[in-house]
């Protein structure tokens, strides 16, 4: 969910991410370029590689890089070498849109993984869909991206080229509300959001479920994510009598916000979604973060048998940054594209077809495999069929899983 710089083919070069060496397609409309001994297929990665949210973005980039390297090492698709091109969107929709245009213009790019932010995805989806280029996000949770703006009453898929391996806030917000109300026993909550697509949407689905359960929303507020002074909001929270604060937004603001609310004397538990599930939140919020709550997509990756090889290989690769919350989902997103490439080449006598992009979109819809994060497949909206979520609590200065499950409405 973070931001910075226009098009940095960045240090996708530094952490070992592979650079683009493609020199034009073999024929018009045919993705992939000739490489020694086969064809090179580029998979784009769009994420915030610099700025406040770069911890998550770099985890996505590194994990995507690992997937491509693993496929190449195993010669998973005969005659195909995969390369990653990573571009920095700085968590800015305008940068994301420019990156999308850059990826589309390169005929060797046959799929894109990303972005992190739902607001950035909104700016990219049509660019990719118009070009018939598959996009799989490991992190977007805004329901409208896959189910349309009226998703609560009339689900309609806007773009057939858009997929995601992360579950949506239609599930995450209510799941969090059930935990806060039923498990944490907090009946009065103050709801805050950052007015962005992800944050406002998540706060909305949390609020609806919390009220349905019988909880009381004792106050609401919107913050400017560019500011660092939350004194006025902190005072409102303290005076409201809230037992908990639910925040729709990201960790760079969540940490200081939580700290200032507690320093103002409010005796509250601070809670949020997957965008605060990062060690960076705990650093920013300080010791008062003890007992704070977040939800995140999927089951804890460290506890999954399916993720053991990924974790070992990631460590062995020597990446400087952690894989963070979305690393496993980024790996699985790349692998879904690799599986689709494998399918279309096998169906075409071992070669990429002239309409490779369109065929890969079709093949992605039917992808099904056992991934790092569990079973990977997509429903009729392009959403993951894995609806698992986990609640984490700060204990001893670290996020610890306390409950996993799915939302039951």
XYZ file of N, CA and C in Angstrom, residues 85-203:
357
model
N 10.056 -7.897 -14.066
C 10.316 -6.466 -14.178
C 9.482 -5.772 -13.105
N 10.123 -5.139 -12.152
C 9.412 -4.496 -11.038
C 9.419 -2.981 -11.203
N 8.252 -2.373 -11.104
C 8.108 -0.922 -11.186
C 7.503 -0.392 -9.891
N 7.948 0.775 -9.498
C 7.552 1.414 -8.246
C 6.337 2.305 -8.469
N 5.235 2.032 -7.765
C 4.061 2.901 -7.906
C 3.929 3.908 -6.767
N 4.809 3.831 -5.764
C 4.795 4.749 -4.626
C 3.426 4.837 -3.946
N 2.595 3.811 -4.145
C 1.224 3.799 -3.618
C 0.392 4.940 -4.178
N 0.777 5.435 -5.349
C 0.061 6.536 -5.989
C -0.680 6.031 -7.233
N -1.996 6.275 -7.322
C -2.745 5.827 -8.492
C -2.166 6.321 -9.822
N -1.693 7.551 -9.863
C -1.159 8.084 -11.121
C 0.085 7.321 -11.560
N 0.960 6.988 -10.615
C 2.152 6.209 -10.938
C 1.777 4.794 -11.361
N 0.794 4.215 -10.674
C 0.346 2.882 -11.031
C -0.186 2.834 -12.455
N -0.943 3.847 -12.829
C -1.497 3.881 -14.181
C -0.396 3.995 -15.232
N 0.603 4.817 -14.953
C 1.744 4.937 -15.875
C 2.492 3.614 -15.980
N 2.656 2.945 -14.857
C 3.329 1.639 -14.868
C 2.534 0.628 -15.686
N 1.212 0.653 -15.531
C 0.361 -0.257 -16.290
C 0.551 -0.032 -17.793
N 0.604 1.234 -18.199
C 0.812 1.564 -19.616
C 2.164 1.057 -20.099
N 3.173 1.163 -19.255
C 4.515 0.677 -19.601
C 4.514 -0.838 -19.790
N 3.863 -1.538 -18.886
C 3.797 -2.995 -19.006
C 3.062 -3.416 -20.283
N 1.942 -2.762 -20.547
C 1.149 -3.108 -21.730
C 1.962 -2.909 -23.009
N 2.771 -1.846 -23.038
C 3.539 -1.516 -24.240
C 4.634 -2.534 -24.543
N 5.057 -3.280 -23.544
C 6.098 -4.289 -23.736
C 5.436 -5.625 -24.056
N 5.527 -6.071 -25.306
C 4.849 -7.286 -25.750
C 5.344 -8.541 -25.029
N 6.517 -8.462 -24.413
C 7.057 -9.620 -23.698
C 6.402 -9.821 -22.333
N 5.696 -8.796 -21.851
C 4.992 -8.904 -20.567
C 3.680 -9.648 -20.801
N 3.566 -10.809 -20.178
C 2.373 -11.641 -20.363
C 1.520 -11.734 -19.097
N 1.919 -11.027 -18.064
C 1.136 -10.977 -16.835
C 1.753 -9.992 -15.882
N 0.933 -9.463 -14.968
C 1.415 -8.495 -13.974
C 0.892 -8.894 -12.603
N 1.769 -8.820 -11.609
C 1.395 -9.065 -10.215
C 1.397 -7.736 -9.476
N 0.322 -7.460 -8.757
C 0.173 -6.210 -8.036
C -1.162 -5.581 -8.408
N -1.416 -4.398 -7.864
C -0.593 -3.663 -6.910
C -0.927 -4.041 -5.466
N -0.364 -3.274 -4.547
C -0.662 -3.430 -3.128
C -1.972 -2.743 -2.765
N -2.123 -1.506 -3.221
C -3.248 -0.655 -2.806
C -4.454 -0.798 -3.715
N -5.634 -0.865 -3.117
C -6.867 -0.914 -3.903
C -7.055 0.360 -4.712
N -6.668 1.500 -4.162
C -6.824 2.766 -4.890
C -5.937 2.794 -6.133
N -4.763 2.187 -6.051
C -3.879 2.096 -7.220
C -4.480 1.138 -8.241
N -5.048 0.037 -7.777
C -5.658 -0.941 -8.683
C -6.756 -0.299 -9.519
N -7.531 0.589 -8.909
C -8.610 1.253 -9.642
C -8.093 1.984 -10.876
N -6.881 2.503 -10.785
C -6.309 3.264 -11.900
C -5.682 2.372 -12.964
N -5.474 1.099 -12.655
C -4.747 0.194 -13.547
C -5.647 -0.795 -14.277
N -6.774 -1.147 -13.679
C -7.578 -2.260 -14.182
C -7.986 -2.106 -15.649
N -8.495 -0.937 -16.013
C -8.987 -0.748 -17.386
C -7.838 -0.811 -18.391
N -6.671 -0.266 -18.002
C -5.505 -0.306 -18.894
C -5.153 -1.744 -19.230
N -5.110 -2.587 -18.210
C -4.782 -3.997 -18.422
C -5.890 -4.725 -19.181
N -7.140 -4.448 -18.812
C -8.250 -5.166 -19.425
C -8.372 -4.825 -20.914
N -8.185 -3.551 -21.244
C -8.246 -3.147 -22.650
C -7.184 -3.868 -23.482
N -6.055 -4.173 -22.843
C -4.954 -4.849 -23.546
C -5.037 -6.367 -23.409
N -6.022 -6.855 -22.657
C -6.143 -8.299 -22.452
C -4.965 -8.881 -21.698
N -4.405 -8.103 -20.763
C -3.233 -8.534 -19.989
C -3.653 -8.898 -18.578
N -3.355 -10.120 -18.165
C -3.795 -10.578 -16.857
C -3.083 -9.826 -15.737
N -3.842 -9.505 -14.690
C -3.328 -8.835 -13.495
C -3.814 -9.626 -12.286
N -2.882 -9.973 -11.404
C -3.254 -10.689 -10.181
C -2.660 -9.943 -8.988
N -3.530 -9.455 -8.115
C -3.038 -8.754 -6.925
C -2.911 -9.709 -5.749
N -1.792 -9.615 -5.018
C -1.635 -10.426 -3.813
C -2.183 -9.737 -2.566
N -2.720 -8.507 -2.740
C -2.999 -7.698 -1.552
C -4.286 -6.884 -1.607
N -4.836 -6.616 -2.769
C -6.055 -5.785 -2.856
C -7.209 -6.453 -2.119
N -7.935 -5.678 -1.325
C -9.069 -6.243 -0.607
C -10.372 -5.496 -0.861
N -10.347 -4.393 -1.612
C -11.567 -3.651 -1.912
C -12.530 -4.493 -2.748
N -13.753 -4.768 -2.271
C -14.672 -5.659 -2.982
C -15.056 -5.159 -4.378
N -15.179 -3.846 -4.567
C -15.661 -3.298 -5.843
C -14.734 -3.617 -7.011
N -13.464 -3.875 -6.721
C -12.507 -4.152 -7.794
C -12.911 -5.369 -8.612
N -13.506 -6.343 -7.978
C -13.878 -7.574 -8.670
C -15.381 -7.759 -8.806
N -16.154 -7.079 -7.955
C -17.598 -7.320 -7.917
C -18.420 -6.091 -8.282
N -17.740 -5.007 -8.676
C -18.432 -3.805 -9.115
C -18.840 -2.896 -7.982
N -19.164 -1.632 -8.297
C -19.463 -0.637 -7.265
C -20.699 -0.958 -6.431
N -21.627 -1.753 -6.977
C -22.842 -2.116 -6.243
C -22.758 -3.530 -5.679
N -21.535 -3.937 -5.291
C -21.298 -5.316 -4.885
C -22.190 -5.793 -3.743
N -22.661 -4.876 -2.903
C -23.481 -5.301 -1.764
C -24.878 -5.755 -2.197
N -25.340 -5.248 -3.335
C -26.688 -5.598 -3.794
C -26.714 -6.279 -5.155
N -25.707 -6.025 -5.976
C -25.707 -6.563 -7.336
C -24.280 -6.777 -7.820
N -23.752 -7.965 -7.612
C -22.364 -8.246 -7.978
C -22.224 -8.402 -9.491
N -21.354 -7.594 -10.081
C -21.054 -7.679 -11.507
C -19.546 -7.505 -11.681
N -18.918 -8.458 -12.344
C -17.470 -8.391 -12.532
C -17.108 -7.340 -13.593
N -16.349 -6.303 -13.224
C -16.056 -5.241 -14.187
C -14.991 -5.616 -15.219
N -13.974 -6.399 -14.803
C -12.832 -6.666 -15.675
C -12.440 -8.137 -15.604
N -12.506 -8.831 -16.723
C -12.231 -10.269 -16.699
C -10.746 -10.579 -16.584
N -9.877 -9.562 -16.755
C -8.432 -9.799 -16.656
C -7.906 -9.612 -15.239
N -8.785 -9.196 -14.311
C -8.350 -8.899 -12.938
C -8.661 -10.075 -12.010
N -7.627 -10.469 -11.247
C -7.748 -11.545 -10.269
C -7.036 -11.123 -8.979
N -7.265 -11.861 -7.916
C -6.508 -11.614 -6.676
C -6.402 -12.882 -5.845
N -5.293 -12.966 -5.112
C -5.088 -14.107 -4.219
C -5.391 -13.741 -2.768
N -5.727 -12.478 -2.508
C -6.134 -12.034 -1.170
C -7.650 -11.958 -1.120
N -8.234 -12.312 0.010
C -9.686 -12.219 0.140
C -10.098 -10.763 0.347
N -11.398 -10.488 0.324
C -11.859 -9.100 0.273
C -12.336 -8.574 1.628
N -12.543 -7.248 1.649
C -13.028 -6.594 2.864
C -14.503 -6.865 3.120
N -15.192 -7.426 2.136
C -16.566 -7.870 2.373
C -16.570 -8.960 3.431
N -15.438 -9.632 3.564
C -15.268 -10.683 4.566
C -14.418 -10.189 5.731
N -13.342 -9.446 5.429
C -12.401 -9.042 6.475
C -13.017 -8.096 7.510
N -13.765 -7.087 7.066
C -14.360 -6.140 8.007
C -15.309 -6.810 8.989
N -16.271 -7.604 8.486
C -17.177 -8.299 9.400
C -16.471 -9.315 10.306
N -15.460 -9.992 9.776
C -14.692 -10.949 10.580
C -14.058 -10.230 11.773
N -13.497 -9.038 11.508
C -12.901 -8.238 12.583
C -13.958 -7.787 13.578
N -15.113 -7.390 13.085
C -16.191 -6.925 13.979
C -16.642 -8.040 14.909
N -16.747 -9.247 14.366
C -17.155 -10.370 15.209
C -16.132 -10.642 16.305
N -14.858 -10.519 15.968
C -13.834 -10.756 16.987
C -13.865 -9.651 18.051
N -13.918 -8.409 17.616
C -13.915 -7.289 18.565
C -15.116 -7.384 19.507
N -16.288 -7.706 18.962
C -17.508 -7.742 19.774
C -17.608 -9.021 20.612
N -17.414 -10.169 19.965
C -17.654 -11.448 20.647
C -16.473 -11.947 21.467
N -15.266 -11.756 20.966
C -14.086 -12.322 21.626
C -13.392 -11.304 22.531
N -13.181 -10.095 21.996
C -12.528 -9.054 22.804
C -13.511 -8.372 23.747
N -14.815 -8.621 23.542
C -15.875 -8.104 24.424
C -15.915 -6.580 24.468
N -15.632 -5.946 23.335
C -15.706 -4.489 23.243
C -17.045 -4.123 22.607
N -17.853 -3.376 23.345
C -19.206 -3.065 22.879
C -19.329 -1.637 22.344
N -18.353 -0.791 22.657
C -18.383 0.602 22.193
C -17.091 0.889 21.418
N -17.242 1.284 20.172
C -16.066 1.484 19.328
C -16.121 2.841 18.627
N -14.951 3.427 18.460
C -14.788 4.663 17.697
C -14.138 4.268 16.368
N -14.760 4.632 15.246
C -14.287 4.207 13.933
C -13.622 5.372 13.193
N -12.405 5.114 12.712
C -11.617 6.135 12.006
C -11.153 5.545 10.679
N -11.122 6.378 9.627
C -10.534 5.914 8.369
C -9.750 7.041 7.710
N -8.970 6.665 6.684
C -8.093 7.627 6.009
C -8.676 8.164 4.708
N -9.970 7.886 4.473
C -10.705 8.383 3.304
C -10.269 7.755 1.981
N -9.317 6.811 2.020
C -8.866 6.152 0.799
C -9.751 4.934 0.503
N -9.635 4.409 -0.706
C -10.501 3.313 -1.144
C -10.476 2.143 -0.163
N -9.278 1.703 0.177
C -9.139 0.559 1.077
C -9.674 0.891 2.470
N -9.170 1.972 3.043
C -9.497 2.292 4.427
C -10.967 2.563 4.662
N -11.556 3.396 3.813
C -12.970 3.733 3.978
C -13.853 2.508 3.772
N -13.499 1.675 2.798
C -14.287 0.480 2.540
C -14.239 -0.503 3.692
N -13.050 -0.706 4.226
C -12.885 -1.629 5.345
C -13.623 -1.132 6.581
N -13.502 0.155 6.880
C -14.196 0.732 8.032
C -15.707 0.577 7.878
